[in-house]
XYZ file of C-alpha atoms in Angstrom:
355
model
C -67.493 19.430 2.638
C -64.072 19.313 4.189
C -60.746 21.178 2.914
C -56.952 19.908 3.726
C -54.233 22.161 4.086
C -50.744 20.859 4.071
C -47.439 22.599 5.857
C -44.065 21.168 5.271
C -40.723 22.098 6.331
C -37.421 20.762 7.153
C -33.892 20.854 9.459
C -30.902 19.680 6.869
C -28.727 18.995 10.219
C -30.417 18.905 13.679
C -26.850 18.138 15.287
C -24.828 21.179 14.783
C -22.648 20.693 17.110
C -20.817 17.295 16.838
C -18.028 15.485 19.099
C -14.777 15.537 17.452
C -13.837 11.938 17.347
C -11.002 9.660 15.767
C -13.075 6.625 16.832
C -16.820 7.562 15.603
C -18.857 9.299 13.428
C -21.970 11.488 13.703
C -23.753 11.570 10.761
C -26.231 14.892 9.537
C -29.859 13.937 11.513
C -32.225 14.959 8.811
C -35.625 15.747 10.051
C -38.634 16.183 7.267
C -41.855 17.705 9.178
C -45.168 17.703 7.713
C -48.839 19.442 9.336
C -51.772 18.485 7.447
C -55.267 20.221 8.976
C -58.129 19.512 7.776
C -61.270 21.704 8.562
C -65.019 21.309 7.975
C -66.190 23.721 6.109
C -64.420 25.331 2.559
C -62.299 27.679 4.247
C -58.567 25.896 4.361
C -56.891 26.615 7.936
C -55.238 29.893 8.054
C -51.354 30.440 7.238
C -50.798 31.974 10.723
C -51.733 28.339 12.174
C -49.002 26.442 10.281
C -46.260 29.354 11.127
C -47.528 28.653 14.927
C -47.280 24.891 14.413
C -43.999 25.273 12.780
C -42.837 27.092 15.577
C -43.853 24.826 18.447
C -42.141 21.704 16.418
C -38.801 23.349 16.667
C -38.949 24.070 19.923
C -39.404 19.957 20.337
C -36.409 19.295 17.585
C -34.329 21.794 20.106
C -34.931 19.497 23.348
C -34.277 16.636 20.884
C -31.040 18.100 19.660
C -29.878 19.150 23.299
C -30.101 15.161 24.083
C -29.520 13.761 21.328
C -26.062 15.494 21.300
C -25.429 14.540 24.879
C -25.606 10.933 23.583
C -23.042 11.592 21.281
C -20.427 13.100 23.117
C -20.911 10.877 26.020
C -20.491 7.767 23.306
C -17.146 9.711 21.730
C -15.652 9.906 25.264
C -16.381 6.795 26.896
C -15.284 5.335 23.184
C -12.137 7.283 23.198
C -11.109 6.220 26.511
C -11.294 2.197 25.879
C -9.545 3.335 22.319
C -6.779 4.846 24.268
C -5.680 1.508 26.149
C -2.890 -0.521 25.006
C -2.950 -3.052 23.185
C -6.380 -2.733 21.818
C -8.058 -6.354 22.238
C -11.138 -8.062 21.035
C -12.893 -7.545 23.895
C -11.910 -3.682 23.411
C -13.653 -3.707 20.168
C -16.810 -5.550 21.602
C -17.013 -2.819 24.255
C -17.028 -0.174 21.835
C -19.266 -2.031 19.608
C -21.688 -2.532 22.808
C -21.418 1.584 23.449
C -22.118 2.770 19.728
C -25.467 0.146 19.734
C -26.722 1.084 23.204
C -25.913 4.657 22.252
C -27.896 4.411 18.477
C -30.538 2.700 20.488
C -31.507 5.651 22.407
C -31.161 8.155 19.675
C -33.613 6.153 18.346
C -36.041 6.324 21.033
C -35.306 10.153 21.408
C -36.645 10.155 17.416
C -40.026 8.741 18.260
C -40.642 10.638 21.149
C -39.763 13.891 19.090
C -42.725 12.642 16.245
C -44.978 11.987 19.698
C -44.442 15.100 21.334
C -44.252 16.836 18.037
C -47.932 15.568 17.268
C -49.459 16.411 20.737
C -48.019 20.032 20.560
C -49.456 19.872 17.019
C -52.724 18.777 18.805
C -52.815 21.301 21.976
C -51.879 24.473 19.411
C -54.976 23.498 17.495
C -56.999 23.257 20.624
C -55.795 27.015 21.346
C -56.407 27.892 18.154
C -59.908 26.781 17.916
C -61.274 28.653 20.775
C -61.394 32.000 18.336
C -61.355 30.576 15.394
C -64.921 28.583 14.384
C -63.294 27.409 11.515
C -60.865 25.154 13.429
C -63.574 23.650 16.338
C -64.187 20.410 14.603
C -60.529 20.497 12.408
C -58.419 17.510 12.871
C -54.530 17.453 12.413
C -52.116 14.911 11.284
C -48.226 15.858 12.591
C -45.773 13.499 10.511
C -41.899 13.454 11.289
C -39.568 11.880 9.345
C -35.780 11.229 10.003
C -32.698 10.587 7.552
C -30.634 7.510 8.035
C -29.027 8.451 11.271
C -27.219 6.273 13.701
C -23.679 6.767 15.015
C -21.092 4.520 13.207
C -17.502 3.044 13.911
C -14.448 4.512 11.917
C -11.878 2.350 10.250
C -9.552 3.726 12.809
C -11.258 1.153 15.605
C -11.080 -2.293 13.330
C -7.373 -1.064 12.028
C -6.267 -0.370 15.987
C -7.960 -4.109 16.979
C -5.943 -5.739 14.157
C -2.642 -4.082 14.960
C -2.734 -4.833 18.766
C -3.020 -0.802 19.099
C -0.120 0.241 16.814
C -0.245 3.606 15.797
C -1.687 3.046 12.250
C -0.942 7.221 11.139
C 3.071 6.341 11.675
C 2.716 3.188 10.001
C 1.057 5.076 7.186
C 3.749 7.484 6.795
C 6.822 4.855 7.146
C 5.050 3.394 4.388
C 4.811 5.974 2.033
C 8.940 6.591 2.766
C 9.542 2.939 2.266
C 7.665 3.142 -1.176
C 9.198 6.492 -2.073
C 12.664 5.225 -0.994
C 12.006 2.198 -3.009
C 10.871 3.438 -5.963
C 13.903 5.808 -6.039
C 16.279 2.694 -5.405
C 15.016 0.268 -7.836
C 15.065 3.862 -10.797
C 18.760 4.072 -9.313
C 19.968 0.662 -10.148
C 18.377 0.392 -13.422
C 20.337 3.994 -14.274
C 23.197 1.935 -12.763
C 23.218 -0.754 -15.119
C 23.080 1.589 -18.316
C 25.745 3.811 -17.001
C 27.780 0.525 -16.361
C 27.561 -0.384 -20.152
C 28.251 3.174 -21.169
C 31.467 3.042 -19.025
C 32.145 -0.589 -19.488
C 32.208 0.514 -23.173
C 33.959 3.563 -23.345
C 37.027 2.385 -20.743
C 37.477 -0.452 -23.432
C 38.223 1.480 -26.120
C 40.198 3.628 -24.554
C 42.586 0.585 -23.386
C 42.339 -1.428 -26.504
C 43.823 1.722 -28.039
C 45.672 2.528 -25.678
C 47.865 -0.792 -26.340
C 47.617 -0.452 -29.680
C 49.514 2.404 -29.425
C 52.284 1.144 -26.965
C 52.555 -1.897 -29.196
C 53.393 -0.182 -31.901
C 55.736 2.561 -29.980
C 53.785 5.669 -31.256
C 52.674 8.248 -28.859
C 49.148 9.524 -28.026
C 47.171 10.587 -30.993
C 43.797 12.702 -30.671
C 41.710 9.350 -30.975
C 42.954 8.106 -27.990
C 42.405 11.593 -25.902
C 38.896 11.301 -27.603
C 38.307 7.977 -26.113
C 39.465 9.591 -22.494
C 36.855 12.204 -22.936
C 34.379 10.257 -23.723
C 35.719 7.145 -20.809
C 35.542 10.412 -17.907
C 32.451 11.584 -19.010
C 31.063 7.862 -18.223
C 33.117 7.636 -15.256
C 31.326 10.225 -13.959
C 28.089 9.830 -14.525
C 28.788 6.566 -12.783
C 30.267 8.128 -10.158
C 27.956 10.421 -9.668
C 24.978 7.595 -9.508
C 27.027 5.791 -7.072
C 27.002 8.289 -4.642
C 23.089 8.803 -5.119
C 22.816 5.013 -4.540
C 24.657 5.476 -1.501
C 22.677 8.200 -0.121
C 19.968 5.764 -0.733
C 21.222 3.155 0.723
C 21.623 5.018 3.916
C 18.515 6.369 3.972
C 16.855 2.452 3.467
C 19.064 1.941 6.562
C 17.783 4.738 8.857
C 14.175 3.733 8.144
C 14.730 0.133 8.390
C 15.969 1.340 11.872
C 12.784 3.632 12.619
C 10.693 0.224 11.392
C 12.332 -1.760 14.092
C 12.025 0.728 16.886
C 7.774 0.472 16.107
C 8.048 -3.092 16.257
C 9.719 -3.652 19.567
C 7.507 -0.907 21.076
C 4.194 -2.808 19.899
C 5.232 -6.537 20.839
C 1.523 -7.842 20.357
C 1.159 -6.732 16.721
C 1.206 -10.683 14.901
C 3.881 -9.038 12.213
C 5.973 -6.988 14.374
C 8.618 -10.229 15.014
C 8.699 -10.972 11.258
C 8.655 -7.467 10.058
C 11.828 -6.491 12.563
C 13.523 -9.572 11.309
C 13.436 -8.252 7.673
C 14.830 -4.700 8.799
C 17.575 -6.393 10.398
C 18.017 -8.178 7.104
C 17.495 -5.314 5.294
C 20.221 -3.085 7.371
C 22.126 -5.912 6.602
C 21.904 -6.345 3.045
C 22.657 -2.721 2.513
C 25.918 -2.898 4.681
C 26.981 -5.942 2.015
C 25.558 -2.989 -1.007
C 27.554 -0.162 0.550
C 31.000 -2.562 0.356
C 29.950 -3.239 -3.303
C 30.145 0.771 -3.688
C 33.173 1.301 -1.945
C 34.809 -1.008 -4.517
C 33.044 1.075 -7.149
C 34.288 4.237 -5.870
C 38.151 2.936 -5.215
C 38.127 1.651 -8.914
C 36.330 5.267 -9.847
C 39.436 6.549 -8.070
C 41.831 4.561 -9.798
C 40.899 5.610 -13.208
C 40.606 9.124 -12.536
C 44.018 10.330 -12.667
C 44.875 7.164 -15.313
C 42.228 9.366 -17.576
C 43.767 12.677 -17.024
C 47.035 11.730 -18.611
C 45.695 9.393 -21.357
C 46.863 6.206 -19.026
C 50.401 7.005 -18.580
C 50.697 5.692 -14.853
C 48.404 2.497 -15.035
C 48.852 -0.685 -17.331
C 46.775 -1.152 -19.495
C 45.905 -4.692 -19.821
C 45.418 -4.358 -15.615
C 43.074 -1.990 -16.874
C 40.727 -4.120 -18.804
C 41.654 -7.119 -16.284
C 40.191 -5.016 -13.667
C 37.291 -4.239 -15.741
C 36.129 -7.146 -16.518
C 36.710 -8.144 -12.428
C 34.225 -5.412 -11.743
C 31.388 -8.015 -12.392
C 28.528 -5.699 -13.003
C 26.164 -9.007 -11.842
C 27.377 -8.812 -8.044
C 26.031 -5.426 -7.625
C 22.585 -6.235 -9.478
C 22.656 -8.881 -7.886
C 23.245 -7.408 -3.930
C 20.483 -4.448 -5.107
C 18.112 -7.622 -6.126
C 18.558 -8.659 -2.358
C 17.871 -4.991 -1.241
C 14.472 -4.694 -3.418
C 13.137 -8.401 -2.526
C 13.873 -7.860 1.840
C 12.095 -3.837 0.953
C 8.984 -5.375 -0.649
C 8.468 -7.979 2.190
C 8.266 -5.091 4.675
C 6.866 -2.591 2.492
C 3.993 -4.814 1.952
C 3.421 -5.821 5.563
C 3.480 -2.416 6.584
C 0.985 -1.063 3.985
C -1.120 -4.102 4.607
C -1.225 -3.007 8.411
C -1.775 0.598 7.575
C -4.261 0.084 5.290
């Protein structure tokens, strides 16, 4: 009658110590180990024989580690150094491709010869064993090792690099995210313009409409009309003061239009890089023709300003509304609309690179 005895354990990481790498990645290397001894008579093999066993498997699993690490950091650095030549070509990428294979393809061999060496330590401690132990003379022993999925694997970083020529995806990445922000806070600017346009539009109507009314008839300034000033400064400047945060914007969209076109000319092989600094010049461009369109809002801003304070004693009136309806609220929506469409082009060629 024969009895089977069955010892399993297990090593969540065999790798603990990995290579730091931008380019690769070393995954956990699971490793499931199982001794089952089985032994003539009734009495199973002893517990002391499996802690034994135990111990000479993970003295194998710590030769495999010590190689199978080598491997690893030998791949990271012979990875990192094609990685780190500009531009980064096709035949980069193959390269690296042919080092991560070659490199899984031994770690694979080192996992069968751990489950072979692993079995014939298995084999010799039970040979050891059996000399004072009767139990164990005829016992046989089946060693079975079993490994996670692990093979070394290619980041994103390496395919990203390849289709950028070798531009540095992390500062495309971050111009992106301050085009979008920038954007974002442009496009929530000009829509606030065009309500505070109406507001003043309206309010600097009334005031002049009564303001004539008053001339015409040869009366002097009543309460109405100073209520209509309040009310016209209060829009003026709220205007004014979202003219001057569109113009902080629009000097910012100009300094990192700038920074866009500086990436570009340093990474000449990226396929976007000519049509992507062609929009920034565009772009710087456009927002020089914006910032005139503010400096016309700010003179006429200036104009009213002191016309207000004294309920419109030192401008004409009918210049006033003249000059309001000159201030064509459609040019400036209309040079913004410019500013958005040229920021999405490169916004979007930029994220598509980065991402």
């Amino acid at each position: 009658m024969a009895t089977t005895a069955k010892h399993k354990f297990y090593v969540v990481d065999l790798v603990r110590n990995k290579p730091k790498s931008e380019y690769i990645e070393v995954p956990a290397f699971r490793v499931d180990v199982e001794f089952e001894v089985t032994t003539k008579g009734k009495t199973p093999a002893p517990e002391s024989l499996f802690k034994r066993l135990e111990a000479d498997a993970r003295k194998v699993l710590e030769d495999r580690e010590t190689k199978i690490k080598k491997l690893a950091f030998d791949a990271a650095k012979e990875i990192d150094g094609l990685m780190s030549e500009r531009p980064v070509t096709q035949e980069t990428a193959r390269k690296v491709e042919a080092t991560a294979a070659m490199t899984n393809k031994a770690i694979l061999a080192q996992m069968k010869s751990t489950e072979e060496d692993a079995q014939k330590a298995a084999q010799d401690r039970l040979k050891k064993e059996a000399r004072n132990d009767a139990n164990l003379t005829e016992a046989r022993i089946r060693t079975v090792v079993k490994w996670g999925q692990s093979v070394v694997k290619l980041t994103t970083s390496v395919s990203r690099l390849v289709a950028s020529s070798g531009a540095d995806v992390t500062a495309y990445i971050t111009i992106a995210k301050t085009l979008r922000a920038l954007y974002q806070d442009f496009e929530k600017q000009m829509r606030s313009e065009e309500t505070l346009r109406r507001t003043l539009d309206k309010a600097l109507t009334k005031f002049a409409k009564h303001k004539i009314e008053l001339t015409s008839g040869n009366k002097e300034p009543d309460k109405k009309l100073a209520g209509f000033a309040r009310k016209a400064e209060t829009a003026r400047k709220d205007y004014r003061n979202n003219v001057s945060k569109t113009r902080h914007s629009t000097d910012a969209l100009s300094k990192a239009a700038g920074k866009i076109e500086v990436r570009m000319k340093a990474a000449p092989s990226f396929k976007e890089g000519v049509r992507v600094g062609a929009e920034c010049m565009k772009l710087k461009g456009q927002v020089r023709v914006l910032a005139e369109r503010l400096n016309k809002q700010e003179s006429f801003l200036d104009d009213i300003e002191e016309a207000l304070a004294d309920l419109g004693a030192k401008i004409d009136d009918r210049t006033l509304l003249e000059r309001i309806k000159a201030l064509d609220r459609k040019t400036i929506q209309s040079e913004a609309k410019n500013v958005n469409g040229i920021l999405k082009s490169i916004t979007s060629a930029v994220e598509e690179l980065a991402g």
